[in-house]
Amino acid sequence: MDNETIKSRLLEIENTNLDFTVTLTGKESKRVNGLYKPDTREILLHNKNFKTDNQLMYTAIHEYTHHLINEEEIEASGGKAPAKSSKVHTNAFWARFHGLLAVAEEKGYYEIDLHEYPDLDNLTKEIRTNYLEANGKLMVEFGKKLAKAHELCENANIRYEDYLDRILKLPRQAAKTITKVASVPVNPAIGFENMKLVSSIKKPEERANAEQELLGESKKSPETVREMMKRKANVTVDPKEKLEKEKQRLTKTINELEKRLEVVEESLASM
């Protein structure tokens, strides 16, 4: 593929009003496969890194995602160049990128088809069943055992926190998460990490929908599901309520900082 073909395909995947260029550098790089320059709106692709056009398109779509986000940030700032952020690969970025990959697959510009590679396809099924699902089931049992241990600690007048800290040597937050996952009906087939995500959803119907997106042959990534949840939450939250909660958080932070400032001032005065 040449520069113009790649650009044309990217525009068909999702259009942009902010012009950009695509350049095949003719080089190989051990550091990166591609690069996006937001100031000049250039997508650079080190095409010597790729064996197939499929691999090339994956990186091209990745860099194009940066361009689309750059366009949105320019529009949001009234035409000004967006401030540089230390973290560009946010959850929102990956969700957007994976969405573009799905469109590219529909148009035939990119594919990830395991059926052509029986060894990889069989290994994938083994990983899903014997590791992701098996681990999910094991962690559910683990959570139930922790809940029982909590109950027995209460009966024995033993602080459960101390039991976790110094007997099991298990971080409290990890124990809390494992116990919570075990208390919510979630399909272990999605794997424990995704179970943590789904179990945090309060409404059963929304939880079931998120679980379905992560099951089987669906190519929805956890980042995509997380962004879907975030968008639904933003729609349902009342703007006034959101501001009031932000005010509470800010007030709490200010109070804590004022207390800390008093301590520092007293320490300085005594020196």
Tab-separated table of C-alpha atoms in Angstrom:
chain	number	residue	atom	x	y	z
A	1	MET	CA	0.000	0.000	0.000
A	2	ASP	CA	1.067	3.560	-0.618
A	3	ASN	CA	0.488	6.713	1.449
A	4	GLU	CA	-2.688	7.801	-0.328
A	5	THR	CA	-4.305	4.350	-0.143
A	6	ILE	CA	-3.722	4.198	3.597
A	7	LYS	CA	-5.092	7.720	4.071
A	8	SER	CA	-8.141	6.936	1.957
A	9	ARG	CA	-8.912	3.827	3.991
A	10	LEU	CA	-8.529	5.711	7.269
A	11	LEU	CA	-10.985	8.345	6.079
A	12	GLU	CA	-13.462	5.628	5.117
A	13	ILE	CA	-13.171	4.110	8.590
A	14	GLU	CA	-13.982	7.516	10.122
A	15	ASN	CA	-13.939	10.903	8.482
A	16	THR	CA	-12.084	13.923	9.863
A	17	ASN	CA	-12.261	17.633	9.087
A	18	LEU	CA	-8.680	18.131	10.219
A	19	ASP	CA	-6.326	17.348	7.356
A	20	PHE	CA	-3.391	15.016	7.950
A	21	THR	CA	-0.657	13.237	6.039
A	22	VAL	CA	0.497	9.630	5.973
A	23	THR	CA	4.128	8.815	5.293
A	24	LEU	CA	5.717	5.418	4.884
A	25	THR	CA	9.225	6.115	6.137
A	26	GLY	CA	10.870	3.155	4.406
A	27	LYS	CA	12.655	2.511	7.690
A	28	GLU	CA	12.783	-0.088	10.440
A	29	SER	CA	12.568	0.963	14.077
A	30	LYS	CA	13.155	-1.115	17.205
A	31	ARG	CA	11.465	1.523	19.369
A	32	VAL	CA	8.119	2.202	17.676
A	33	ASN	CA	6.081	0.980	14.724
A	34	GLY	CA	4.580	4.370	14.042
A	35	LEU	CA	4.250	7.916	15.299
A	36	TYR	CA	1.725	10.748	15.225
A	37	LYS	CA	2.883	14.365	15.345
A	38	PRO	CA	-0.022	16.505	16.582
A	39	ASP	CA	1.629	19.825	15.702
A	40	THR	CA	2.091	18.963	12.017
A	41	ARG	CA	-0.660	16.281	11.887
A	42	GLU	CA	1.659	13.688	10.399
A	43	ILE	CA	1.257	9.932	10.669
A	44	LEU	CA	4.630	8.252	10.221
A	45	LEU	CA	4.705	4.497	9.635
A	46	HIS	CA	7.964	2.534	9.783
A	47	ASN	CA	6.836	0.067	7.135
A	48	LYS	CA	9.993	-2.067	7.322
A	49	ASN	CA	8.651	-3.251	10.693
A	50	PHE	CA	5.691	-5.021	9.052
A	51	LYS	CA	5.417	-8.271	7.145
A	52	THR	CA	1.849	-7.722	5.930
A	53	ASP	CA	-0.530	-4.887	5.033
A	54	ASN	CA	-2.737	-6.143	7.869
A	55	GLN	CA	-0.027	-5.339	10.422
A	56	LEU	CA	0.558	-1.995	8.739
A	57	MET	CA	-3.133	-1.049	8.936
A	58	TYR	CA	-3.259	-1.908	12.641
A	59	THR	CA	-0.567	0.662	13.392
A	60	ALA	CA	-2.026	3.168	10.925
A	61	ILE	CA	-5.385	2.992	12.729
A	62	HIS	CA	-3.600	3.356	16.075
A	63	GLU	CA	-1.910	6.577	14.960
A	64	TYR	CA	-5.112	7.803	13.300
A	65	THR	CA	-6.875	7.442	16.662
A	66	HIS	CA	-4.397	9.973	18.055
A	67	HIS	CA	-5.298	12.298	15.189
A	68	LEU	CA	-9.047	12.023	15.814
A	69	ILE	CA	-8.574	12.709	19.528
A	70	ASN	CA	-6.300	15.638	18.652
A	71	GLU	CA	-9.069	17.028	16.448
A	72	GLU	CA	-11.621	16.758	19.258
A	73	GLU	CA	-9.304	18.486	21.728
A	74	ILE	CA	-8.660	21.352	19.288
A	75	GLU	CA	-12.401	21.818	18.785
A	76	ALA	CA	-13.042	21.702	22.542
A	77	SER	CA	-10.396	24.378	23.182
A	78	GLY	CA	-11.812	26.722	20.552
A	79	GLY	CA	-9.151	26.086	17.960
A	80	LYS	CA	-6.151	26.253	20.274
A	81	ALA	CA	-3.496	23.566	20.310
A	82	PRO	CA	-4.315	21.157	23.173
A	83	ALA	CA	-1.985	21.008	26.145
A	84	LYS	CA	0.448	18.114	26.025
A	85	SER	CA	-0.434	15.298	28.391
A	86	SER	CA	1.992	12.856	29.955
A	87	LYS	CA	-0.497	10.042	29.321
A	88	VAL	CA	-1.807	9.688	25.777
A	89	HIS	CA	-2.855	6.041	25.885
A	90	THR	CA	-5.815	6.491	28.202
A	91	ASN	CA	-8.728	4.107	28.616
A	92	ALA	CA	-10.740	6.412	26.337
A	93	PHE	CA	-8.007	6.131	23.689
A	94	TRP	CA	-8.028	2.319	23.702
A	95	ALA	CA	-11.819	2.204	23.571
A	96	ARG	CA	-11.817	4.548	20.559
A	97	PHE	CA	-9.028	2.583	18.866
A	98	HIS	CA	-10.784	-0.742	19.317
A	99	GLY	CA	-13.979	0.764	17.927
A	100	LEU	CA	-12.111	1.865	14.801
A	101	LEU	CA	-10.601	-1.610	14.433
A	102	ALA	CA	-14.119	-3.068	14.472
A	103	VAL	CA	-15.171	-0.709	11.658
A	104	ALA	CA	-12.005	-1.572	9.711
A	105	GLU	CA	-12.886	-5.271	10.008
A	106	GLU	CA	-16.384	-4.628	8.689
A	107	LYS	CA	-14.923	-2.842	5.668
A	108	GLY	CA	-12.324	-5.554	5.059
A	109	TYR	CA	-9.333	-3.273	5.720
A	110	TYR	CA	-8.158	-5.223	8.749
A	111	GLU	CA	-8.800	-8.663	10.231
A	112	ILE	CA	-7.871	-10.904	13.117
A	113	ASP	CA	-9.189	-14.322	12.139
A	114	LEU	CA	-7.908	-17.230	14.208
A	115	HIS	CA	-9.716	-19.858	12.130
A	116	GLU	CA	-6.973	-19.649	9.532
A	117	TYR	CA	-4.444	-20.720	12.162
A	118	PRO	CA	-5.697	-23.945	13.858
A	119	ASP	CA	-2.840	-24.120	16.386
A	120	LEU	CA	-3.514	-20.604	17.639
A	121	ASP	CA	-7.279	-21.146	17.545
A	122	ASN	CA	-7.007	-24.317	19.653
A	123	LEU	CA	-4.605	-22.651	22.102
A	124	THR	CA	-7.026	-19.733	22.472
A	125	LYS	CA	-9.846	-22.107	23.389
A	126	GLU	CA	-7.552	-23.820	25.902
A	127	ILE	CA	-6.569	-20.486	27.489
A	128	ARG	CA	-10.201	-19.385	27.749
A	129	THR	CA	-11.418	-22.634	29.310
A	130	ASN	CA	-8.488	-23.903	31.379
A	131	TYR	CA	-7.103	-20.587	32.575
A	132	LEU	CA	-9.454	-17.580	32.253
A	133	GLU	CA	-12.627	-19.451	33.205
A	134	ALA	CA	-10.907	-21.827	35.641
A	135	ASN	CA	-9.216	-18.911	37.387
A	136	GLY	CA	-12.535	-17.057	37.530
A	137	LYS	CA	-14.179	-20.020	39.261
A	138	LEU	CA	-11.235	-20.381	41.657
A	139	MET	CA	-11.400	-16.703	42.625
A	140	VAL	CA	-15.134	-16.981	43.301
A	141	GLU	CA	-14.415	-19.854	45.702
A	142	PHE	CA	-11.580	-17.784	47.193
A	143	GLY	CA	-13.995	-14.904	47.802
A	144	LYS	CA	-16.477	-17.193	49.543
A	145	LYS	CA	-13.700	-18.537	51.792
A	146	LEU	CA	-12.651	-14.992	52.701
A	147	ALA	CA	-16.250	-14.117	53.567
A	148	LYS	CA	-16.369	-17.192	55.819
A	149	ALA	CA	-13.028	-16.237	57.398
A	150	HIS	CA	-14.445	-12.764	58.099
A	151	GLU	CA	-17.427	-14.341	59.858
A	152	LEU	CA	-15.211	-16.661	61.927
A	153	CYS	CA	-12.941	-13.746	62.897
A	154	GLU	CA	-15.997	-11.869	64.174
A	155	ASN	CA	-17.081	-14.892	66.202
A	156	ALA	CA	-13.583	-15.236	67.650
A	157	ASN	CA	-13.305	-11.481	68.434
A	158	ILE	CA	-10.338	-11.231	66.078
A	159	ARG	CA	-9.880	-8.158	63.916
A	160	TYR	CA	-10.354	-9.303	60.325
A	161	GLU	CA	-8.004	-6.538	59.102
A	162	ASP	CA	-5.172	-7.876	61.261
A	163	TYR	CA	-5.943	-11.401	60.067
A	164	LEU	CA	-5.568	-10.236	56.456
A	165	ASP	CA	-2.478	-8.121	57.134
A	166	ARG	CA	-0.381	-10.447	59.244
A	167	ILE	CA	-1.820	-13.945	58.944
A	168	LEU	CA	-2.824	-14.244	55.275
A	169	LYS	CA	-0.518	-11.364	54.244
A	170	LEU	CA	-3.159	-10.400	51.709
A	171	PRO	CA	-3.662	-6.721	50.816
A	172	ARG	CA	-6.985	-5.487	52.187
A	173	GLN	CA	-8.140	-3.984	48.884
A	174	ALA	CA	-7.425	-7.261	47.082
A	175	ALA	CA	-9.419	-9.183	49.692
A	176	LYS	CA	-12.289	-6.699	49.411
A	177	THR	CA	-12.355	-7.004	45.625
A	178	ILE	CA	-12.217	-10.811	45.647
A	179	THR	CA	-15.023	-11.009	48.205
A	180	LYS	CA	-17.169	-8.563	46.233
A	181	VAL	CA	-16.739	-10.533	42.992
A	182	ALA	CA	-17.834	-13.711	44.796
A	183	SER	CA	-20.979	-12.009	46.115
A	184	VAL	CA	-22.276	-11.019	42.660
A	185	PRO	CA	-23.462	-13.536	40.026
A	186	VAL	CA	-20.958	-13.113	37.195
A	187	ASN	CA	-19.984	-15.672	34.551
A	188	PRO	CA	-16.414	-16.895	35.302
A	189	ALA	CA	-15.868	-17.454	31.558
A	190	ILE	CA	-15.004	-13.751	31.159
A	191	GLY	CA	-11.980	-14.142	33.465
A	192	PHE	CA	-11.320	-12.634	36.890
A	193	GLU	CA	-10.101	-9.229	35.705
A	194	ASN	CA	-13.288	-8.722	33.704
A	195	MET	CA	-15.333	-10.126	36.580
A	196	LYS	CA	-14.021	-7.281	38.739
A	197	LEU	CA	-15.240	-4.811	36.143
A	198	VAL	CA	-18.682	-6.377	35.699
A	199	SER	CA	-19.295	-6.909	39.426
A	200	SER	CA	-18.952	-3.152	39.981
A	201	ILE	CA	-22.139	-2.555	37.947
A	202	LYS	CA	-25.113	-2.207	40.289
A	203	LYS	CA	-28.059	-2.816	37.959
A	204	PRO	CA	-28.475	-6.536	37.062
A	205	GLU	CA	-29.613	-5.849	33.477
A	206	GLU	CA	-26.641	-3.562	32.794
A	207	ARG	CA	-24.332	-6.093	34.406
A	208	ALA	CA	-25.748	-8.821	32.155
A	209	ASN	CA	-25.263	-6.648	29.068
A	210	ALA	CA	-21.644	-5.885	29.958
A	211	GLU	CA	-20.994	-9.574	30.622
A	212	GLN	CA	-22.457	-10.490	27.236
A	213	GLU	CA	-20.176	-7.994	25.484
A	214	LEU	CA	-17.154	-9.744	27.018
A	215	LEU	CA	-18.240	-13.314	26.293
A	216	GLY	CA	-17.506	-15.674	23.443
A	217	GLU	CA	-16.594	-14.368	20.023
A	218	SER	CA	-17.389	-10.730	20.800
A	219	LYS	CA	-14.390	-8.497	20.101
A	220	LYS	CA	-15.430	-5.776	22.534
A	221	SER	CA	-12.434	-5.005	24.716
A	222	PRO	CA	-12.652	-4.330	28.473
A	223	GLU	CA	-11.740	-0.694	27.736
A	224	THR	CA	-14.676	-0.412	25.336
A	225	VAL	CA	-17.093	-1.847	27.907
A	226	ARG	CA	-15.698	0.454	30.602
A	227	GLU	CA	-16.244	3.501	28.377
A	228	MET	CA	-19.788	2.340	27.630
A	229	MET	CA	-20.443	2.171	31.371
A	230	LYS	CA	-18.949	5.624	31.872
A	231	ARG	CA	-21.109	7.170	29.152
A	232	LYS	CA	-24.267	5.626	30.629
A	233	ALA	CA	-23.311	6.916	34.076
A	234	ASN	CA	-22.752	10.430	32.739
A	235	VAL	CA	-26.163	10.406	31.055
A	236	THR	CA	-28.009	9.313	34.199
A	237	VAL	CA	-26.207	11.610	36.670
A	238	ASP	CA	-27.938	14.932	37.331
A	239	PRO	CA	-25.542	17.860	36.528
A	240	LYS	CA	-26.344	19.577	39.842
A	241	GLU	CA	-25.716	16.364	41.762
A	242	LYS	CA	-22.410	15.924	39.934
A	243	LEU	CA	-21.292	19.452	40.879
A	244	GLU	CA	-22.356	18.960	44.490
A	245	LYS	CA	-20.298	15.778	44.740
A	246	GLU	CA	-17.309	17.550	43.210
A	247	LYS	CA	-17.769	20.363	45.749
A	248	GLN	CA	-17.767	17.827	48.580
A	249	ARG	CA	-14.554	16.235	47.289
A	250	LEU	CA	-12.861	19.622	46.918
A	251	THR	CA	-14.006	20.764	50.376
A	252	LYS	CA	-12.667	17.567	51.931
A	253	THR	CA	-9.320	17.994	50.150
A	254	ILE	CA	-9.060	21.645	51.223
A	255	ASN	CA	-9.794	20.748	54.852
A	256	GLU	CA	-7.138	18.034	54.819
A	257	LEU	CA	-4.599	20.416	53.283
A	258	GLU	CA	-5.404	23.112	55.864
A	259	LYS	CA	-4.857	20.623	58.693
A	260	ARG	CA	-1.575	19.562	57.157
A	261	LEU	CA	-0.541	23.201	56.753
A	262	GLU	CA	-1.190	23.802	60.470
A	263	VAL	CA	1.034	20.855	61.375
A	264	VAL	CA	3.831	22.084	59.093
A	265	GLU	CA	3.605	25.641	60.470
A	266	GLU	CA	3.729	24.364	64.076
A	267	SER	CA	6.757	22.209	63.241
A	268	LEU	CA	8.526	25.183	61.632
A	269	ALA	CA	7.730	27.433	64.598
A	270	SER	CA	9.251	24.942	67.047
A	271	MET	CA	12.544	24.672	65.144
